[in-house]
PDB file of C-alpha atoms and ligand atoms in Angstrom:
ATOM      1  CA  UNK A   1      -8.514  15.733  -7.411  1.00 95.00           C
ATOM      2  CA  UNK A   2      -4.871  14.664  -7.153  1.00 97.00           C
ATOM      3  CA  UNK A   3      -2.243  15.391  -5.178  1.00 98.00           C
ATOM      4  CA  UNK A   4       1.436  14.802  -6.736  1.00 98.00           C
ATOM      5  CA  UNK A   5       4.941  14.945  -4.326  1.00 98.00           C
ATOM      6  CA  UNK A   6       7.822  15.251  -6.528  1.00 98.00           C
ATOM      7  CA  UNK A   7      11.199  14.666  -4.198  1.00 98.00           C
ATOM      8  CA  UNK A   8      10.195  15.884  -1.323  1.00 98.00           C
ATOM      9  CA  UNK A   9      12.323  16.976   1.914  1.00 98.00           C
ATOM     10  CA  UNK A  10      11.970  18.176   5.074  1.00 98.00           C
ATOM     11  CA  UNK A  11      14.205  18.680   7.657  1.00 98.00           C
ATOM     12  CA  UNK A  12      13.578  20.385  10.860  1.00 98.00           C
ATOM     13  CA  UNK A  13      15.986  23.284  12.349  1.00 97.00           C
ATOM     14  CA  UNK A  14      17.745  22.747   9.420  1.00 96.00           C
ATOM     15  CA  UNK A  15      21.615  23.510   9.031  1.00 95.00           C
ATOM     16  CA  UNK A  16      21.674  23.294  12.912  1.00 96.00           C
ATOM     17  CA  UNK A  17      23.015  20.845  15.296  1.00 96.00           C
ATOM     18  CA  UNK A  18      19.308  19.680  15.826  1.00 96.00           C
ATOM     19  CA  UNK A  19      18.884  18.939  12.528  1.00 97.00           C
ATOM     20  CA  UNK A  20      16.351  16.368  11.513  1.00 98.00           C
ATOM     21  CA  UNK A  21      15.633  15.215   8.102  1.00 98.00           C
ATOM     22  CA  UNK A  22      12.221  14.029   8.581  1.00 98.00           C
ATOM     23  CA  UNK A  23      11.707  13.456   4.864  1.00 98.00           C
ATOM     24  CA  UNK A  24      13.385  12.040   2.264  1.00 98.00           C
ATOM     25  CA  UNK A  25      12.820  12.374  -1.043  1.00 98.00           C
ATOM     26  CA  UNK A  26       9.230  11.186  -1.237  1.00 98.00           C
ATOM     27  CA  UNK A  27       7.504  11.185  -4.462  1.00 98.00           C
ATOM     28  CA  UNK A  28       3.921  10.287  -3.914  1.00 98.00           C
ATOM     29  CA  UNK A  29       0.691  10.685  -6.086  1.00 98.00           C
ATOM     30  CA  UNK A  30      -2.617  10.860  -4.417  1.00 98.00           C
ATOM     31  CA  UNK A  31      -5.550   9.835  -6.614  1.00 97.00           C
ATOM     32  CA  UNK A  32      -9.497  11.023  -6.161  1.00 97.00           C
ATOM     33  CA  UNK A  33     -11.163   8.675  -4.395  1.00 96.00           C
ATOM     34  CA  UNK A  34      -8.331   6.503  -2.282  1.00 97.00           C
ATOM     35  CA  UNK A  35      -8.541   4.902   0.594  1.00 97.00           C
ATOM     36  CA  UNK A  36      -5.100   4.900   1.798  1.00 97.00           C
ATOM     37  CA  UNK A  37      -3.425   3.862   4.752  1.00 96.00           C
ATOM     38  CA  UNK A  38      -0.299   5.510   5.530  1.00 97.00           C
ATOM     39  CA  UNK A  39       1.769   3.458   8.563  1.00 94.00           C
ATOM     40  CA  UNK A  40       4.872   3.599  10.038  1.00 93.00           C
ATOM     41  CA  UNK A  41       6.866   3.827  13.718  1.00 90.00           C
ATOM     42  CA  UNK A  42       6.355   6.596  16.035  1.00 90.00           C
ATOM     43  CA  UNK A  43       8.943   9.233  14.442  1.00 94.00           C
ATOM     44  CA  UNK A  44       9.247   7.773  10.690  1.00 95.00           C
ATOM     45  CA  UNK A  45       7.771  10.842   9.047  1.00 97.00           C
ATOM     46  CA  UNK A  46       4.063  10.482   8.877  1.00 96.00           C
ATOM     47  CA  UNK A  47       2.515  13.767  10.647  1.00 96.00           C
ATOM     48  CA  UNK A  48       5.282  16.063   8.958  1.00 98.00           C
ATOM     49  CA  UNK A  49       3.898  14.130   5.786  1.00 98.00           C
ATOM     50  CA  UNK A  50       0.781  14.894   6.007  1.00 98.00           C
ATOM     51  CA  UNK A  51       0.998  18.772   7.259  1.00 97.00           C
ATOM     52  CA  UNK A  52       2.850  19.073   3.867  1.00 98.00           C
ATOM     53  CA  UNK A  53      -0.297  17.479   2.205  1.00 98.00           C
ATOM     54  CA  UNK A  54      -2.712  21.035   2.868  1.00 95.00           C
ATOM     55  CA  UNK A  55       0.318  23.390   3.210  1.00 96.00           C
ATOM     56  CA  UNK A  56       0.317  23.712   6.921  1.00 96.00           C
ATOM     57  CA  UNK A  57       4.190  22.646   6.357  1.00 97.00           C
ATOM     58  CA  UNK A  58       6.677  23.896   3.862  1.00 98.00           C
ATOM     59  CA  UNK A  59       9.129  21.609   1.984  1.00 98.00           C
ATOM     60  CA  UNK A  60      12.822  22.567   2.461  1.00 98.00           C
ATOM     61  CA  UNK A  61      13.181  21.240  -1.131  1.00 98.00           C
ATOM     62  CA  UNK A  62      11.120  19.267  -3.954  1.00 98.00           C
ATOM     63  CA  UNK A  63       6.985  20.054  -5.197  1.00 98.00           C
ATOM     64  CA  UNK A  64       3.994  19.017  -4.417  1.00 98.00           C
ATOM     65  CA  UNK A  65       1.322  19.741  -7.064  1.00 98.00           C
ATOM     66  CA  UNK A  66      -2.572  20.382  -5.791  1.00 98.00           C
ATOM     67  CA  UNK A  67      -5.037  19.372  -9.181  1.00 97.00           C
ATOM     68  CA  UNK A  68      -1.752  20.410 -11.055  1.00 97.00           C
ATOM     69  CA  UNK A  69      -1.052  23.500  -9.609  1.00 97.00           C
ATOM     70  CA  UNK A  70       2.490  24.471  -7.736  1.00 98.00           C
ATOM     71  CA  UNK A  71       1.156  24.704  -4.444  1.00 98.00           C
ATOM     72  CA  UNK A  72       4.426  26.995  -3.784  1.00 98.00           C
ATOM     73  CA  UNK A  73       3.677  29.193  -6.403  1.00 97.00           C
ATOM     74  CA  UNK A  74       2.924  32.797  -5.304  1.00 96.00           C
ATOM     75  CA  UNK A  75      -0.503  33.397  -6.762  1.00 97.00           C
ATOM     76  CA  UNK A  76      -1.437  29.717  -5.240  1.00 97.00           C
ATOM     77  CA  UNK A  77      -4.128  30.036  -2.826  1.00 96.00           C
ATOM     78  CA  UNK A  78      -2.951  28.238   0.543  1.00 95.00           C
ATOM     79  CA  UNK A  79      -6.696  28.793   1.870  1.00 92.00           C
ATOM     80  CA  UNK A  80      -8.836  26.828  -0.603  1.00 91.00           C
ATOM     81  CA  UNK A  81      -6.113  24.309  -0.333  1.00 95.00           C
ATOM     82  CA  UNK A  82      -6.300  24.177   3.795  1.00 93.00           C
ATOM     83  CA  UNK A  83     -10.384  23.750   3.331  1.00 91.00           C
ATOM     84  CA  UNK A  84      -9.971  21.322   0.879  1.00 96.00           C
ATOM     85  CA  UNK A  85      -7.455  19.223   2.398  1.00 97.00           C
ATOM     86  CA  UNK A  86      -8.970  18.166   5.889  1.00 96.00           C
ATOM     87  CA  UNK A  87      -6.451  17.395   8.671  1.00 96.00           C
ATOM     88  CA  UNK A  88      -7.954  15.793  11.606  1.00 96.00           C
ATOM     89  CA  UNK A  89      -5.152  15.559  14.457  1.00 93.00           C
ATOM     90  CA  UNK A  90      -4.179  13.459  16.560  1.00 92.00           C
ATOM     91  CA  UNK A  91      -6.765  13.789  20.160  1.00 92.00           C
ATOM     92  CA  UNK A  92      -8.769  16.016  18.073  1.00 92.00           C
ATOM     93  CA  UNK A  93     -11.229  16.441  20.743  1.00 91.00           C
ATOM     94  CA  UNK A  94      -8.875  18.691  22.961  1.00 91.00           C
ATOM     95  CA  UNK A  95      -9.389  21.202  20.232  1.00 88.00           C
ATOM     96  CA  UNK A  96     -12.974  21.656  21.025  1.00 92.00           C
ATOM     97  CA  UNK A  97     -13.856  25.042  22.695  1.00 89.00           C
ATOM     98  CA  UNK A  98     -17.156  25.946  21.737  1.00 93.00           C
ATOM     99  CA  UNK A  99     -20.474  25.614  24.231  1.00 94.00           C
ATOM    100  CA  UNK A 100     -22.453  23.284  22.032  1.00 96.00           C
ATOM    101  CA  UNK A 101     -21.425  20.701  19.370  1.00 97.00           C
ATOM    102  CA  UNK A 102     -23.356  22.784  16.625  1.00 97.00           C
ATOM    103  CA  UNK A 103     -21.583  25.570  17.497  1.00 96.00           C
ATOM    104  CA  UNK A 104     -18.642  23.757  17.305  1.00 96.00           C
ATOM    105  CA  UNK A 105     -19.121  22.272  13.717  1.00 97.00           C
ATOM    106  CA  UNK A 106     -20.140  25.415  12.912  1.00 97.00           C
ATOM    107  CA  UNK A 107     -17.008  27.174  13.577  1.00 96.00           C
ATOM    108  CA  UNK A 108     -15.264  26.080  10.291  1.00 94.00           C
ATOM    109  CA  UNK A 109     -17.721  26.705   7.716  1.00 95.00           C
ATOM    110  CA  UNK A 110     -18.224  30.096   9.958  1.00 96.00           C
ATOM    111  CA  UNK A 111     -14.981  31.291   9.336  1.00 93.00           C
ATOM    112  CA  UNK A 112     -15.018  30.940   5.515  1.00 91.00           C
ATOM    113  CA  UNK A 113     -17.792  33.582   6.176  1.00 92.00           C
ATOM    114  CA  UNK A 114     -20.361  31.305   4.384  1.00 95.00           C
ATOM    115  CA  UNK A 115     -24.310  32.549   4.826  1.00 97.00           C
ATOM    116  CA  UNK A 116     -26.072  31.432   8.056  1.00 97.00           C
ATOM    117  CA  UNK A 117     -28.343  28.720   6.495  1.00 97.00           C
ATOM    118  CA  UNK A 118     -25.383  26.724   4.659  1.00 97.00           C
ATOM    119  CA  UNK A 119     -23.489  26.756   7.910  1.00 97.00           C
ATOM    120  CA  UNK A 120     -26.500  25.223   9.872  1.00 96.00           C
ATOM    121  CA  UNK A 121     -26.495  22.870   6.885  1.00 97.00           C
ATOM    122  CA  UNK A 122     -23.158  21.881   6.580  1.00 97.00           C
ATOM    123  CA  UNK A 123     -23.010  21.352  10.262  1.00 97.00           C
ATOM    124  CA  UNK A 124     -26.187  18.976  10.164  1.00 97.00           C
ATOM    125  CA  UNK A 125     -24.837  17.421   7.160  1.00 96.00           C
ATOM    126  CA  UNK A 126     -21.581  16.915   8.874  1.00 96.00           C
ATOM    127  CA  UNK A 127     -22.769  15.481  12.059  1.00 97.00           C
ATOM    128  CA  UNK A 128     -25.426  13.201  10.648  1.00 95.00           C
ATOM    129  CA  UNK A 129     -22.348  11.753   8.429  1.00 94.00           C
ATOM    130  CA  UNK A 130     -20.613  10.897  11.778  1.00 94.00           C
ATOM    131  CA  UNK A 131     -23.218   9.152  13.332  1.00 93.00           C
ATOM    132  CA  UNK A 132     -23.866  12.722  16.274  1.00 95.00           C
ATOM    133  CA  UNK A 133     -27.901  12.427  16.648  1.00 94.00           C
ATOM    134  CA  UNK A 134     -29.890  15.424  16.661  1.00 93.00           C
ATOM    135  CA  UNK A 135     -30.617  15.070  20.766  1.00 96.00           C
ATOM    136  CA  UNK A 136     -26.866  15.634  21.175  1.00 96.00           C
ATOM    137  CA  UNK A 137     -26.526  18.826  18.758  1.00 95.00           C
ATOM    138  CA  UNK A 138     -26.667  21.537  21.835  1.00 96.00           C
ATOM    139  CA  UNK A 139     -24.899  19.405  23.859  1.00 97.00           C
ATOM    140  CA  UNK A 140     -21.828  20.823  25.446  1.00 96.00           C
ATOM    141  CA  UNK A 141     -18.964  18.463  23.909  1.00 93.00           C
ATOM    142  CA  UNK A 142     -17.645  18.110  27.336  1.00 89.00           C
ATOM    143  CA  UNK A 143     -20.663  15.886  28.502  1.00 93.00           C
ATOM    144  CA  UNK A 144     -19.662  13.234  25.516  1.00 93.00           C
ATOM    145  CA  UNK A 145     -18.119  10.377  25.526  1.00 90.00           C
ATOM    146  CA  UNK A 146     -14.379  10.048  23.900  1.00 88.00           C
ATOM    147  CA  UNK A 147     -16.030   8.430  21.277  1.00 89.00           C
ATOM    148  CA  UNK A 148     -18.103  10.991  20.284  1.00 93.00           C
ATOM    149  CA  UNK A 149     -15.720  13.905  20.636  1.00 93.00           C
ATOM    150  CA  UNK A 150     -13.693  12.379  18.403  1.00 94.00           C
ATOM    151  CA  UNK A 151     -16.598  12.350  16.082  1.00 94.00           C
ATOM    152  CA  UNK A 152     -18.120  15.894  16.315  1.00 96.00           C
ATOM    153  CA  UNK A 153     -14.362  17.146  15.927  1.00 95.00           C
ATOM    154  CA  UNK A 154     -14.189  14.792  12.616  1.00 96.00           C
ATOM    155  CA  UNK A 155     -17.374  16.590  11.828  1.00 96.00           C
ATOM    156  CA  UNK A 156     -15.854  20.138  12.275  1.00 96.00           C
ATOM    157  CA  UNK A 157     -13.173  19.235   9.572  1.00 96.00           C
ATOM    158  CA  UNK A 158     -16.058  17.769   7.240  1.00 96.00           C
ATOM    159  CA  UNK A 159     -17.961  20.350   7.143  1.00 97.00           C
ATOM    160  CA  UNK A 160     -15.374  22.315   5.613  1.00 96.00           C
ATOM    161  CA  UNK A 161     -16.482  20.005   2.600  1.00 95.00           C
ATOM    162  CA  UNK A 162     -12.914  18.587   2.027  1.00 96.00           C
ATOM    163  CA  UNK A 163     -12.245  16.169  -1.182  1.00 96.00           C
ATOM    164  CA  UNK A 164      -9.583  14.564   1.029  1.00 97.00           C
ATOM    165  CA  UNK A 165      -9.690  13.674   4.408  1.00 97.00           C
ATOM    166  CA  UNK A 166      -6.677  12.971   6.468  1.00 98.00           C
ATOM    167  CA  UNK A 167      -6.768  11.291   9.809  1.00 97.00           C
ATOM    168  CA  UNK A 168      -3.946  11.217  11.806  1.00 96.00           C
ATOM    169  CA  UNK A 169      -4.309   8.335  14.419  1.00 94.00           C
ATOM    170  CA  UNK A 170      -7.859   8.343  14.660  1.00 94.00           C
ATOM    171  CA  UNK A 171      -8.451   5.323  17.374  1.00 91.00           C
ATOM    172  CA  UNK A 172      -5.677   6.272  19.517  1.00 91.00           C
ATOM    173  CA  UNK A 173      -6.860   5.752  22.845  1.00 89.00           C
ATOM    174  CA  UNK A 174     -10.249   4.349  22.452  1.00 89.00           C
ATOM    175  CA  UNK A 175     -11.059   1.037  23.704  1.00 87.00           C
ATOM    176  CA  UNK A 176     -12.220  -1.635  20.510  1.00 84.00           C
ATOM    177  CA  UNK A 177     -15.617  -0.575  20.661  1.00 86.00           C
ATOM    178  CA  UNK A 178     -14.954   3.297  19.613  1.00 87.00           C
ATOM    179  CA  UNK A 179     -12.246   2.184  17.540  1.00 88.00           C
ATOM    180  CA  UNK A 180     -14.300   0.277  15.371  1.00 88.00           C
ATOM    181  CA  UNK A 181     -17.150   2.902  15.109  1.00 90.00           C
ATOM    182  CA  UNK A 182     -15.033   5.546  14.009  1.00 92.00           C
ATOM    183  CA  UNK A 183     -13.215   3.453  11.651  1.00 93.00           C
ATOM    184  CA  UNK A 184     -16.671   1.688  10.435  1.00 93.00           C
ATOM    185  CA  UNK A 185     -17.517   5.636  10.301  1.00 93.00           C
ATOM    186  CA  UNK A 186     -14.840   6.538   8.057  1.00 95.00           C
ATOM    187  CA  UNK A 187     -15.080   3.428   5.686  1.00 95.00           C
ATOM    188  CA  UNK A 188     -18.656   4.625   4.969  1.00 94.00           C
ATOM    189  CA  UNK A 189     -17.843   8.332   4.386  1.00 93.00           C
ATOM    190  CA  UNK A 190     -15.781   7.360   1.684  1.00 95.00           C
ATOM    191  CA  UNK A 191     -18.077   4.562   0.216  1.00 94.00           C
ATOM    192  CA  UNK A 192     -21.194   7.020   0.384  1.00 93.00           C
ATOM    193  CA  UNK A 193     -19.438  10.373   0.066  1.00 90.00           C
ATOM    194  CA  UNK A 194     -16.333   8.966  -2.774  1.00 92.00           C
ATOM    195  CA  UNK A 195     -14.260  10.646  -0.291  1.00 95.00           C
ATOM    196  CA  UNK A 196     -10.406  10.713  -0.566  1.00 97.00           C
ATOM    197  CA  UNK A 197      -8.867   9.283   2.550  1.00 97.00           C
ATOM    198  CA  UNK A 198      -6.092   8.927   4.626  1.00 98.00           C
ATOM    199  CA  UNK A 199      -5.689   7.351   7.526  1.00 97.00           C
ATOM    200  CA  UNK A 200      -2.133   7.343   9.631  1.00 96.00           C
ATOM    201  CA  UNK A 201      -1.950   4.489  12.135  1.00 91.00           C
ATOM    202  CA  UNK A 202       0.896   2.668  13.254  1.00 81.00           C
ATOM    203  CA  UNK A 203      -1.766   0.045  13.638  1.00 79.00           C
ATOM    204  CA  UNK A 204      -1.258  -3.005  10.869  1.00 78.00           C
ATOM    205  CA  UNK A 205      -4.980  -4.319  11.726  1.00 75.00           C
ATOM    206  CA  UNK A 206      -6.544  -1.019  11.686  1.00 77.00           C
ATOM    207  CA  UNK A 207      -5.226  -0.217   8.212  1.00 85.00           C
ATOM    208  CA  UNK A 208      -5.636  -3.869   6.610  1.00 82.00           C
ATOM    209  CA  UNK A 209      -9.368  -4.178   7.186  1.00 82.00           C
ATOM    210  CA  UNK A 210     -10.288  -0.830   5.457  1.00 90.00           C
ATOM    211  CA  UNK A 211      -7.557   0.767   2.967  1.00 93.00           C
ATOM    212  CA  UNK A 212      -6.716  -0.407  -0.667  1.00 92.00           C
ATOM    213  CA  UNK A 213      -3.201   1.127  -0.780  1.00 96.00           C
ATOM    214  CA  UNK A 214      -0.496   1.365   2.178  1.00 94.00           C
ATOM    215  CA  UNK A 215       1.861   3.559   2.278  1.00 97.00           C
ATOM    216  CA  UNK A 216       4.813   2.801   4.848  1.00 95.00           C
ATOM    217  CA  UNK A 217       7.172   5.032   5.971  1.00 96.00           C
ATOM    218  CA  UNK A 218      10.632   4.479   7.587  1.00 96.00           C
ATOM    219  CA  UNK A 219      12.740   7.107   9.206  1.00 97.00           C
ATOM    220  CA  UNK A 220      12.143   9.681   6.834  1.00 98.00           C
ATOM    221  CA  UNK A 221      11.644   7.417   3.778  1.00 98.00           C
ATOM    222  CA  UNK A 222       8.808   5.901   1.999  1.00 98.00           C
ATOM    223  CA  UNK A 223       9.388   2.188   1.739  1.00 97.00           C
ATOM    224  CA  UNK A 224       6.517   0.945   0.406  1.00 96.00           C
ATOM    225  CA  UNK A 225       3.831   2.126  -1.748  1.00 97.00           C
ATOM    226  CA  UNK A 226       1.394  -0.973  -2.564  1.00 94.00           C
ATOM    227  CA  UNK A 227      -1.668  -3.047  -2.496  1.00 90.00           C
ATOM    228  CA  UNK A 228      -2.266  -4.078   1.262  1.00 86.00           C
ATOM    229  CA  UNK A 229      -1.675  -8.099   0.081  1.00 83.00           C
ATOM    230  CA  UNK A 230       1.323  -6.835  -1.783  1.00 87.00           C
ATOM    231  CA  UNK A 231       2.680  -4.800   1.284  1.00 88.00           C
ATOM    232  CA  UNK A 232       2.189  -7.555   3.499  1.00 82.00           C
ATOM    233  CA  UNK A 233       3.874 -10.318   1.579  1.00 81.00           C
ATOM    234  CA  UNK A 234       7.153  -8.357   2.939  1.00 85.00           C
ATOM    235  CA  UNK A 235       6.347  -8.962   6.738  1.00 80.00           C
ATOM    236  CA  UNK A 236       9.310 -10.231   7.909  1.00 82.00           C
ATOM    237  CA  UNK A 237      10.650  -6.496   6.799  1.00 88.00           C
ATOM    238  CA  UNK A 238       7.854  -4.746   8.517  1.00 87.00           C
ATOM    239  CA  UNK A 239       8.640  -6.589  11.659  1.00 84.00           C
ATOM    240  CA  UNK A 240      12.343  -5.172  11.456  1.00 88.00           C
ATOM    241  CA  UNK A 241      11.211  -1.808  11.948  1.00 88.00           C
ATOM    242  CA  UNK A 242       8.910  -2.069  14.299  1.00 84.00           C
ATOM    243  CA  UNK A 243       5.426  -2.702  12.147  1.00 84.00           C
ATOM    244  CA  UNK A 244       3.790  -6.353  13.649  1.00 71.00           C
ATOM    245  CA  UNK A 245       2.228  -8.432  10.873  1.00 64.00           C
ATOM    246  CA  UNK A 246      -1.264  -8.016  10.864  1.00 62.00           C
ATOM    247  CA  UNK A 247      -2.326 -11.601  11.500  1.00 62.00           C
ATOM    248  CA  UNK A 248      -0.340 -11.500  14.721  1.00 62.00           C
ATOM    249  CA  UNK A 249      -1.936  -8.140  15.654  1.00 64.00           C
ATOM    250  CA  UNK A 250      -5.129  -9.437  14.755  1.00 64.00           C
ATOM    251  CA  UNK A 251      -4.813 -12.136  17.488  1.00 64.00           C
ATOM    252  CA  UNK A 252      -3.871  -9.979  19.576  1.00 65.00           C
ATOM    253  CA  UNK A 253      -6.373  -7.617  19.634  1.00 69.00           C
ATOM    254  CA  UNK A 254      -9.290 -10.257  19.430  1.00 67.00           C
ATOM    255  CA  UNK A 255      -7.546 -11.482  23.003  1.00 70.00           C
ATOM    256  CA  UNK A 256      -7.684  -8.002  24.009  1.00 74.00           C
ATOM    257  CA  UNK A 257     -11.045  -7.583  23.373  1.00 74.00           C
ATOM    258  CA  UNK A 258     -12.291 -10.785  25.416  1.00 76.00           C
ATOM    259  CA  UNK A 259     -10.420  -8.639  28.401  1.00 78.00           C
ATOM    260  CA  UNK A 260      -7.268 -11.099  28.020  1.00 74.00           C
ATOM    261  CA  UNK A 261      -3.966  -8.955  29.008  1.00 71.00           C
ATOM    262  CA  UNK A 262      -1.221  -9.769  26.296  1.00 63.00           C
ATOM    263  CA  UNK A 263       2.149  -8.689  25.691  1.00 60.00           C
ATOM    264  CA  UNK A 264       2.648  -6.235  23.226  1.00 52.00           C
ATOM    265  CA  UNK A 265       5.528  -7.745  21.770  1.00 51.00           C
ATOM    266  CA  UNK A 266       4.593  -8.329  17.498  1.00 46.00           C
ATOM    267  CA  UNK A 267       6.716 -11.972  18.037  1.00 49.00           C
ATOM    268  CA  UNK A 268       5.567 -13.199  20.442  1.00 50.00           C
ATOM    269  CA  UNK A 269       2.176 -13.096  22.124  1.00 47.00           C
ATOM    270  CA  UNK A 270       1.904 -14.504  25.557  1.00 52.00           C
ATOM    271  CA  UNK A 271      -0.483 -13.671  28.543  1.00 54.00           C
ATOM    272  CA  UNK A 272       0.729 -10.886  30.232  1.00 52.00           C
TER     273      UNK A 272
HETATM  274  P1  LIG B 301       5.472  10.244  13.152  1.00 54.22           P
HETATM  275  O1  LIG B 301       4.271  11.056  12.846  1.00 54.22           O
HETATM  276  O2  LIG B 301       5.654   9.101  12.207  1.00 54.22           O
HETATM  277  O3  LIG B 301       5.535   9.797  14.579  1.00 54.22           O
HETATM  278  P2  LIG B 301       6.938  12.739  12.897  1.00 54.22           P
HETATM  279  O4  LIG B 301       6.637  13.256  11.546  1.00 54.22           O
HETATM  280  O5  LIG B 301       6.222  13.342  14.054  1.00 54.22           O
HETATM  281  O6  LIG B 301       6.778  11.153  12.898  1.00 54.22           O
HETATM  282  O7  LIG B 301       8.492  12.898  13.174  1.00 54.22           O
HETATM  283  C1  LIG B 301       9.503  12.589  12.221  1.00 54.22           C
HETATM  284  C2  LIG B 301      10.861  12.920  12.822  1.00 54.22           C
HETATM  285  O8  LIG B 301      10.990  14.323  12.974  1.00 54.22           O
HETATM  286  C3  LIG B 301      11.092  12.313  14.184  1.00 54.22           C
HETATM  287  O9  LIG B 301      12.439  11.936  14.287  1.00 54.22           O
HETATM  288  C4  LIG B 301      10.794  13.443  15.140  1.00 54.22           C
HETATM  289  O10 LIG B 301      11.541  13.337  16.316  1.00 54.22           O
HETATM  290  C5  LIG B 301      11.237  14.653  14.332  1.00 54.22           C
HETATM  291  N1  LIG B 301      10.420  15.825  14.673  1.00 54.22           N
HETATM  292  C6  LIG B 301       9.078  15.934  14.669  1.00 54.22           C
HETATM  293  N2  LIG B 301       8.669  17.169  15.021  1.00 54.22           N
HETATM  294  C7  LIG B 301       9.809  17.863  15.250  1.00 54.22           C
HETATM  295  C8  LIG B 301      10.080  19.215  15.639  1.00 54.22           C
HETATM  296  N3  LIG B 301       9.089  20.094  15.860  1.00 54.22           N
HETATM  297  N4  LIG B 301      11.378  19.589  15.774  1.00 54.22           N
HETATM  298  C9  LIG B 301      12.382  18.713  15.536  1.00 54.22           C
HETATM  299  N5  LIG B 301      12.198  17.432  15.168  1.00 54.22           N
HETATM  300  C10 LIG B 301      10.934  17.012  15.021  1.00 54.22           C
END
């Protein structure tokens, strides 16, 4: 599996006074089994990034190349790509409909009109990967805990059998405890599964303890492209736009999770 960007762009309502150029120029290769960590401020590019990643978004110029193949290219097929390339959004839980959570992992693999028994397995599969027990599997989703919504709607996208799965803000709004079992959740998929991964955070800690390559984005451009160490030796950069060192948001979130209020300034930290 690889996935190759080759001066990309995007801009948004392009050639109109709203015009935003989202992306800019970003060459990129994506390598089987990475765990990467893509981070940046709120607005620097990341989701458009990754919708371009499984197709879902279009490039207003430059190629991206799926296992070598044009993935603009007419006889491409878009579909395999999507299934392949597993987007988990942001509060992927509010995308859960279905009655029960099997039903609901089941929905994917459903659609790809896949026989009955490998869509009971897949969904098993899927939900034993994210930690779901079986004495929650005809449980509506609505009687879980944000926790585990997140995780049966992580299984819905794994049970599509991706090679590489992309998280976009996965521990957004859970408190440290659900943070660190999704994340703990994730690291393993990829040991145990060789998974490709990506996680988008515009958390420094979250992204530090797990990934072995960060890529950081800045209005529209890719700044960095390293080893975490080797990312982090520019700090004093990453705390001009808007990205806190991670050893100050480490502190910081430790305090936090002994229940002490601090400021959320990356400079300073002081009881709030
Ligand atoms: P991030 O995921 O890093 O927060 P986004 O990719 O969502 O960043 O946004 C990149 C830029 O594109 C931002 O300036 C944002 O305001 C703009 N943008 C995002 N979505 C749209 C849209 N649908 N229409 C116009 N501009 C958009």
């Amino acid at each position: 599996m690889s996935i190759i960007l080759d001066k990309v762009n995007y801009k948004y309502s392009e050639s109109t006074v709203y015009e935003k150029h989202a992306l800019k120029d970003i060459n990129l290769k994506i390598n089987d089994g990475e765990f990467i960590g893509l981070i940046g401020h709120t607005g620097s590019g990341k989701s458009t990034l990754i919708q371009h990643l499984n197709g879902l978004m279009k490039a207003t110029s430059g190629a991206i190349y799926y296992n070598g193949e044009d993935i603009y290219a007419k006889d491409f097929n878009m579909r395999t790509l999507r299934s392949k390339v597993g987007l988990v959004f942001q509060y992927p839980e509010h995308q859960l409909f279905e009655t029960s959570v099997i039903k609901d992992v089941s929905f994917g693999p459903r659609n790809l009109g896949l026989p009955d028994l490998e869509i009971d397995l897949r969904a098993y599969e899927a939900l034993k990967q994210v930690g779901i027990g079986e004495d929650l599997i005809d449980a509506s989703p609505f009687e879980l805990s944000g926790g585990q919504k997140r995780r049966v709607a992580i299984a819905g996208v794994l049970a599509m059998k991706p090679e590489v799965l992309i998280l976009d803000e996965p521990t957004a709004g859970l408190d440290p405890k659900g943070r660190d079992e999704i994340l703990d959740r994730i690291a393993l998929l990829h040991k145990e599964q060789k998974i490709t991964v990506i996680l988008v955070s515009h958390s420094m800690e979250d992204v530090a303890k797990y990934v072995d390559r960060i890529l950081v984005m800045n209005k529209g451009e890719l700044i960095f492209d390293n080893t975490p160490k080797n990312v982090f030796a520019h700090y004093k950069e990453l705390e001009n736009i808007g990205l806190a060192a991670p050893q100050v948001t480490y502190v910081m979130n430790r305090l936090r999770d002994q229940g002490i209020r601090v400021s959320t300034s990356p400079t300073t930290i002081k009881e709030a």
